[in-house]
Coordinates of C-alpha atoms in Angstrom, one line a residue:
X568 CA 69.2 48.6 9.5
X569 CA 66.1 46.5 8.4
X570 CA 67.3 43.1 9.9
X571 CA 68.4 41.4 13.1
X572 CA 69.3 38.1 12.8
X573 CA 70.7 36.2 16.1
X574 CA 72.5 32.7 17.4
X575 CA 70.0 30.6 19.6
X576 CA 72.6 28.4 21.9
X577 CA 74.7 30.8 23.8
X578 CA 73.4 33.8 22.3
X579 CA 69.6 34.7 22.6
X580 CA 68.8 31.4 24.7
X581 CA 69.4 31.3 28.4
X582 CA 71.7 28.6 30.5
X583 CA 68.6 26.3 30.5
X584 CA 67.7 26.9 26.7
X585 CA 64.8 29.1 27.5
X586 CA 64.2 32.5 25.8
X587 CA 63.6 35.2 28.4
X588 CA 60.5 37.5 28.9
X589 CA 63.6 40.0 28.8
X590 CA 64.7 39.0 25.5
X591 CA 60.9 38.4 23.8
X592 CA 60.2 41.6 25.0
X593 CA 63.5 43.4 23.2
X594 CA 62.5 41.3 20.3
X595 CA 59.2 42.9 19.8
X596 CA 60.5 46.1 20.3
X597 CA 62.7 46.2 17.7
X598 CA 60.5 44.7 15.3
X599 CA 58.4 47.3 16.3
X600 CA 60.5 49.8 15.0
X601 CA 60.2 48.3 11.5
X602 CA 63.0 46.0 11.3
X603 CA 62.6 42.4 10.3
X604 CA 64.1 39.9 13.4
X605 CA 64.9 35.7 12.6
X606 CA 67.4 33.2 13.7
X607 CA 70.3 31.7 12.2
X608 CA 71.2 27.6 14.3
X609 CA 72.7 24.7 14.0
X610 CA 69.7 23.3 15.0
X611 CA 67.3 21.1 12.8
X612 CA 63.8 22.5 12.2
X613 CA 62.6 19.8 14.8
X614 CA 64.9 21.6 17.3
X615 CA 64.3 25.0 16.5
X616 CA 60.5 24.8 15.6
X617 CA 59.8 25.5 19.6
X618 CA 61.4 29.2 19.6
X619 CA 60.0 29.9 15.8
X620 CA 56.9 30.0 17.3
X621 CA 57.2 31.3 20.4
X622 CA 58.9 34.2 19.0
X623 CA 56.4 34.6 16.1
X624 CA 58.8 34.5 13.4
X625 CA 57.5 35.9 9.8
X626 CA 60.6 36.1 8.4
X627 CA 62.7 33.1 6.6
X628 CA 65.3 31.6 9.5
X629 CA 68.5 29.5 8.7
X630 CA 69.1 26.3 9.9
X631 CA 72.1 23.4 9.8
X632 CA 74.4 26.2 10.1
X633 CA 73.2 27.4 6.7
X634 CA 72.8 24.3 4.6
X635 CA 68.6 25.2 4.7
X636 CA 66.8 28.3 4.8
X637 CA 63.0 27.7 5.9
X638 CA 60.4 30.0 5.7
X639 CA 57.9 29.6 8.5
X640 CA 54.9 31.3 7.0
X641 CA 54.5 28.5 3.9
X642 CA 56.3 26.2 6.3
X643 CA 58.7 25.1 3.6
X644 CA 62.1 25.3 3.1
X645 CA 62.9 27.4 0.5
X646 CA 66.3 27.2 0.1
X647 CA 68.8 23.4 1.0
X648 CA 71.8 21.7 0.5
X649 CA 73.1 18.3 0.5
X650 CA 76.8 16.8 1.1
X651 CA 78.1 15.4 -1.6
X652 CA 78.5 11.7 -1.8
X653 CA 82.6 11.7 -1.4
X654 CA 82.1 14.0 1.5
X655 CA 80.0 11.4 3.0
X656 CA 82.6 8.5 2.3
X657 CA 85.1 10.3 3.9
X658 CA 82.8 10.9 7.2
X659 CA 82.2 7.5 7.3
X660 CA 85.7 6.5 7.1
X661 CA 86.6 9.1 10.1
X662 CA 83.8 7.6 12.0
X663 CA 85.0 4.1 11.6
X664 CA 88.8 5.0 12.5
X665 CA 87.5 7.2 15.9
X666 CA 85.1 4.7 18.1
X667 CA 84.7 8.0 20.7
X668 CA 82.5 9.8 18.2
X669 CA 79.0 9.5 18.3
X670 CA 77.4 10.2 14.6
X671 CA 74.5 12.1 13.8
X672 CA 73.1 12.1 10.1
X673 CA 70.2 14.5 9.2
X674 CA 68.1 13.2 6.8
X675 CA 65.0 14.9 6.0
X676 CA 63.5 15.8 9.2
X677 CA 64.7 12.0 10.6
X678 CA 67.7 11.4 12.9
X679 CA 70.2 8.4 12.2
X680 CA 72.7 8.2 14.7
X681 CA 75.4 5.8 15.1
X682 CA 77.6 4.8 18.1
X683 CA 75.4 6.4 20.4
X684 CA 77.2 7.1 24.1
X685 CA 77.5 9.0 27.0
X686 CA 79.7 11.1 25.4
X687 CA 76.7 12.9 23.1
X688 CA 74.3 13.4 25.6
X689 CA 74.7 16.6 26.6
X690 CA 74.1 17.4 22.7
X691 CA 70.7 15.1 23.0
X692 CA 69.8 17.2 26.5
X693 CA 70.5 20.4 24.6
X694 CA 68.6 20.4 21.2
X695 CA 65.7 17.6 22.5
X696 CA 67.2 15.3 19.8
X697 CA 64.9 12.2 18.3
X698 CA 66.7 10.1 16.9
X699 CA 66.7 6.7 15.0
X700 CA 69.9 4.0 16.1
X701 CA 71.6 2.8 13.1
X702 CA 74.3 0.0 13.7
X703 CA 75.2 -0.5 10.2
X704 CA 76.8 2.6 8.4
X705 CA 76.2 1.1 5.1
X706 CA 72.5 2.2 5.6
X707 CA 73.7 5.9 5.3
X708 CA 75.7 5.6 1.5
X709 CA 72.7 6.5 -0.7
X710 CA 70.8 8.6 1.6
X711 CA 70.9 12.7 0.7
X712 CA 72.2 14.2 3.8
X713 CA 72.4 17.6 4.9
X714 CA 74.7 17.5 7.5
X715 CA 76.7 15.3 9.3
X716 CA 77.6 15.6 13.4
X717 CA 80.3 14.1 15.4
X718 CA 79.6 14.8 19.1
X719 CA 82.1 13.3 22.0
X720 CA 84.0 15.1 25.0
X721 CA 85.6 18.1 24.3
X722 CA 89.1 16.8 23.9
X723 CA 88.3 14.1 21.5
X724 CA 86.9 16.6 19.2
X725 CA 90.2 19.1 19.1
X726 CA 92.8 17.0 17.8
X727 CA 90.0 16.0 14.6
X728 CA 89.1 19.7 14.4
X729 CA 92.6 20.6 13.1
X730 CA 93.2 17.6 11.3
X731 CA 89.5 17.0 9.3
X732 CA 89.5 20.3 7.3
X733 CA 92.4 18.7 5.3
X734 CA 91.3 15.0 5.0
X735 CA 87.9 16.3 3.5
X736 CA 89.9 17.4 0.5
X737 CA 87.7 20.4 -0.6
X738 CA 84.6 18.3 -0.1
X739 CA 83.4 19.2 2.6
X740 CA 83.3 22.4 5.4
X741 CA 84.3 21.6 8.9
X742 CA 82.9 23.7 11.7
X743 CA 82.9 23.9 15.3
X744 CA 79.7 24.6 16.6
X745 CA 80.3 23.6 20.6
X746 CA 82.6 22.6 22.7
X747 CA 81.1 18.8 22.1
X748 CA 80.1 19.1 18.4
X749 CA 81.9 18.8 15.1
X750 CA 79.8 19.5 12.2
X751 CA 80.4 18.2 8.5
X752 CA 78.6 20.9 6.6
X753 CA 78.1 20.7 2.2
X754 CA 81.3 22.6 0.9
X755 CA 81.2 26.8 1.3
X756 CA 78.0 26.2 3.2
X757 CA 77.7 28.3 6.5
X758 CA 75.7 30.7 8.4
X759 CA 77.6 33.6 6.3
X760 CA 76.7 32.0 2.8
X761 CA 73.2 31.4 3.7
X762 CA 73.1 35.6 5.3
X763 CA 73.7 36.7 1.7
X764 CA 71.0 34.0 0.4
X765 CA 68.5 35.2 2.7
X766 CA 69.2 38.7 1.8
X767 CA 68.6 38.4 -1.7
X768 CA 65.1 36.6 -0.9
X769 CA 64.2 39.8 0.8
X770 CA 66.1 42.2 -1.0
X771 CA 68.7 43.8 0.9
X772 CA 71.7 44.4 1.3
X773 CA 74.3 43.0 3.9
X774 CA 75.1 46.3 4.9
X775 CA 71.7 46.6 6.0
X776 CA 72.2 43.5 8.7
X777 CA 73.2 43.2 12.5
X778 CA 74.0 39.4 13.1
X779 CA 74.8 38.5 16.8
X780 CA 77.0 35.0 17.9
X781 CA 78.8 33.3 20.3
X782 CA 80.8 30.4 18.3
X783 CA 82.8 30.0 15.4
X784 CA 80.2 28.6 13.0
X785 CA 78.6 32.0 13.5
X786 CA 82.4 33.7 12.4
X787 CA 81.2 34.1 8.7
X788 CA 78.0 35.1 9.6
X789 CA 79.3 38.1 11.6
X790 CA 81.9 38.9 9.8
X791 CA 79.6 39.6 6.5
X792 CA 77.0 41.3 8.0
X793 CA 77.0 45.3 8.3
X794 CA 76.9 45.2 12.4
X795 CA 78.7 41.9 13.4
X796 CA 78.0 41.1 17.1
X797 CA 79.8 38.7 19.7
X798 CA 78.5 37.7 23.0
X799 CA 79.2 35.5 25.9
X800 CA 81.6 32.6 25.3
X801 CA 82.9 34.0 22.1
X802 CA 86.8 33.6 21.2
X803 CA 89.0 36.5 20.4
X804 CA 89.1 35.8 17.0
X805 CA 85.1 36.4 16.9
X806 CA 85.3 39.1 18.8
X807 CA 87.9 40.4 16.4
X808 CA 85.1 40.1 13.3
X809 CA 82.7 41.8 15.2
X810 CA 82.3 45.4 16.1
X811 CA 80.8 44.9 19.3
X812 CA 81.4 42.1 22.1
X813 CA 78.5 42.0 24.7
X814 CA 78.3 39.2 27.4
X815 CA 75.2 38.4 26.9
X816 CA 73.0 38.4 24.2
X817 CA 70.2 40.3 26.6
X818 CA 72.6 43.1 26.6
X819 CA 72.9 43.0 22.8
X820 CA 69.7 43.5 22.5
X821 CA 69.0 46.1 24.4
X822 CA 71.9 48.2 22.9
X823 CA 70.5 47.3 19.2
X824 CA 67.0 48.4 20.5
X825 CA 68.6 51.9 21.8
X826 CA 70.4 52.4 19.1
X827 CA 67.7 52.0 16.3
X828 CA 65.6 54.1 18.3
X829 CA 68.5 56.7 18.4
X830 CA 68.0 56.4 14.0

């Protein structure tokens, strides 16, 4: 195998969002052994940056669930996509029908959020989130966004999560990426399309990669890669992609490390 690439939230970060002297350690090892470690989030680069560097990352990591690859060592990114501007019409009608969502728009490395409340803070605790309030949503229409979030109480979310796929009309991906956060992602963009991306920039296969997860916007992801993964809080239809379930991502580790020792 000559890469390891791994879920932050839920699967290489602890309760409290910290990584482990455990886990850094396992890390090392295993690129020790000559294969190539990075990280594949939801998170922005502002909200990720923290654990690129604390875990010394060389190689490319994906970010926005897939819509941008960035490579930390011309600190660029190298590969990104945008939502199209009827994907973004039809967000902005959802938002204006549903006055529990909160809405985030990622622009750039800049925050807009809209209808900000109690309801999205857990998601502002969780990834540090700096944001910019916007109370008019016309300011959003000609911006080029990558991704858009809706974040409110877990059962405000479900109902929209079986109903959006369909309103977005081919125009967009909807994914699930916590119990509190809906993600409107450009179309056919996801941790699994950006895998085979980031492959071909280093030039291997996907036979060649173990991908670990805990959530469904990690499902294509796992299911691509040669050794797909699940850990902790992951459904039965993850674990039923994957070839190994683990409950935590510490665990993973450890068995990946034992095994590419083994050869």
């Amino acid at each position: 195998m000559k890469l390891l690439i791994s879920d932050l939230d839920g699967t290489l970060l602890e309760k409290d969002h910290s990584i482990s002297h455990e886990v850094f350690e396992l890390v090392k090892k295993i690129e020790n052994l000559g294969v190539l470690f990075s990280i594949a989030t939801g998170r922005a680069l502002s909200a990720a940056k923290d654990y690129i560097e604390k875990l010394n990352l060389t190689t490319p990591v994906i970010l926005f669930n897939g819509a941008r690859i960035y490579d930390p060592v011309q600190n660029k990114y190298i590969v990104q996509y945008f939502l199209s501007k009827k994907a973004v019409e039809l967000a902005l009608k959802v938002i204006n029908s549903n006055r529990n969502l909160t809405a985030a728009f990622f622009v750039n490395e800049e925050v807009y959020m809209y209808n900000v409340g109690p309801n999205a803070a857990t998601y502002l605790i969780r990834d540090a989130l700096t944001y910019r309030s916007v109370d008019d949503l016309r300011f959003v229409e000609n911006l080029n966004i990558t991704k858009i979030v809706f974040a409110s109480y877990p059962y405000n979310l479900s109902k929209l999560e079986i109903e959006l796929p369909e309103f977005f009309e081919q125009q967009a991906d909807v994914v699930r990426s916590e119990d509190d956060l809906l993600e409107i992602l450009p179309r056919s963009i996801n941790k699994g399309s950006a895998l085979k991306k980031l492959c071909e920039l280093l030039k291997i296969t996907l036979d060649e990669v173990i991908a670990m997860g805990d959530s469904m916007n990690d499902f294509q992801m796992i299911k691509t890669s040669g050794i797909g993964i699940a850990v902790g809080k992951a459904s039965d239809e993850l674990k039923k992609a994957a070839k190994f379930y683990f409950q935590t991502g510490k665990d993973a580790l450890q068995k990946v490390y034992e095994m590419l020792e083994r050869g």
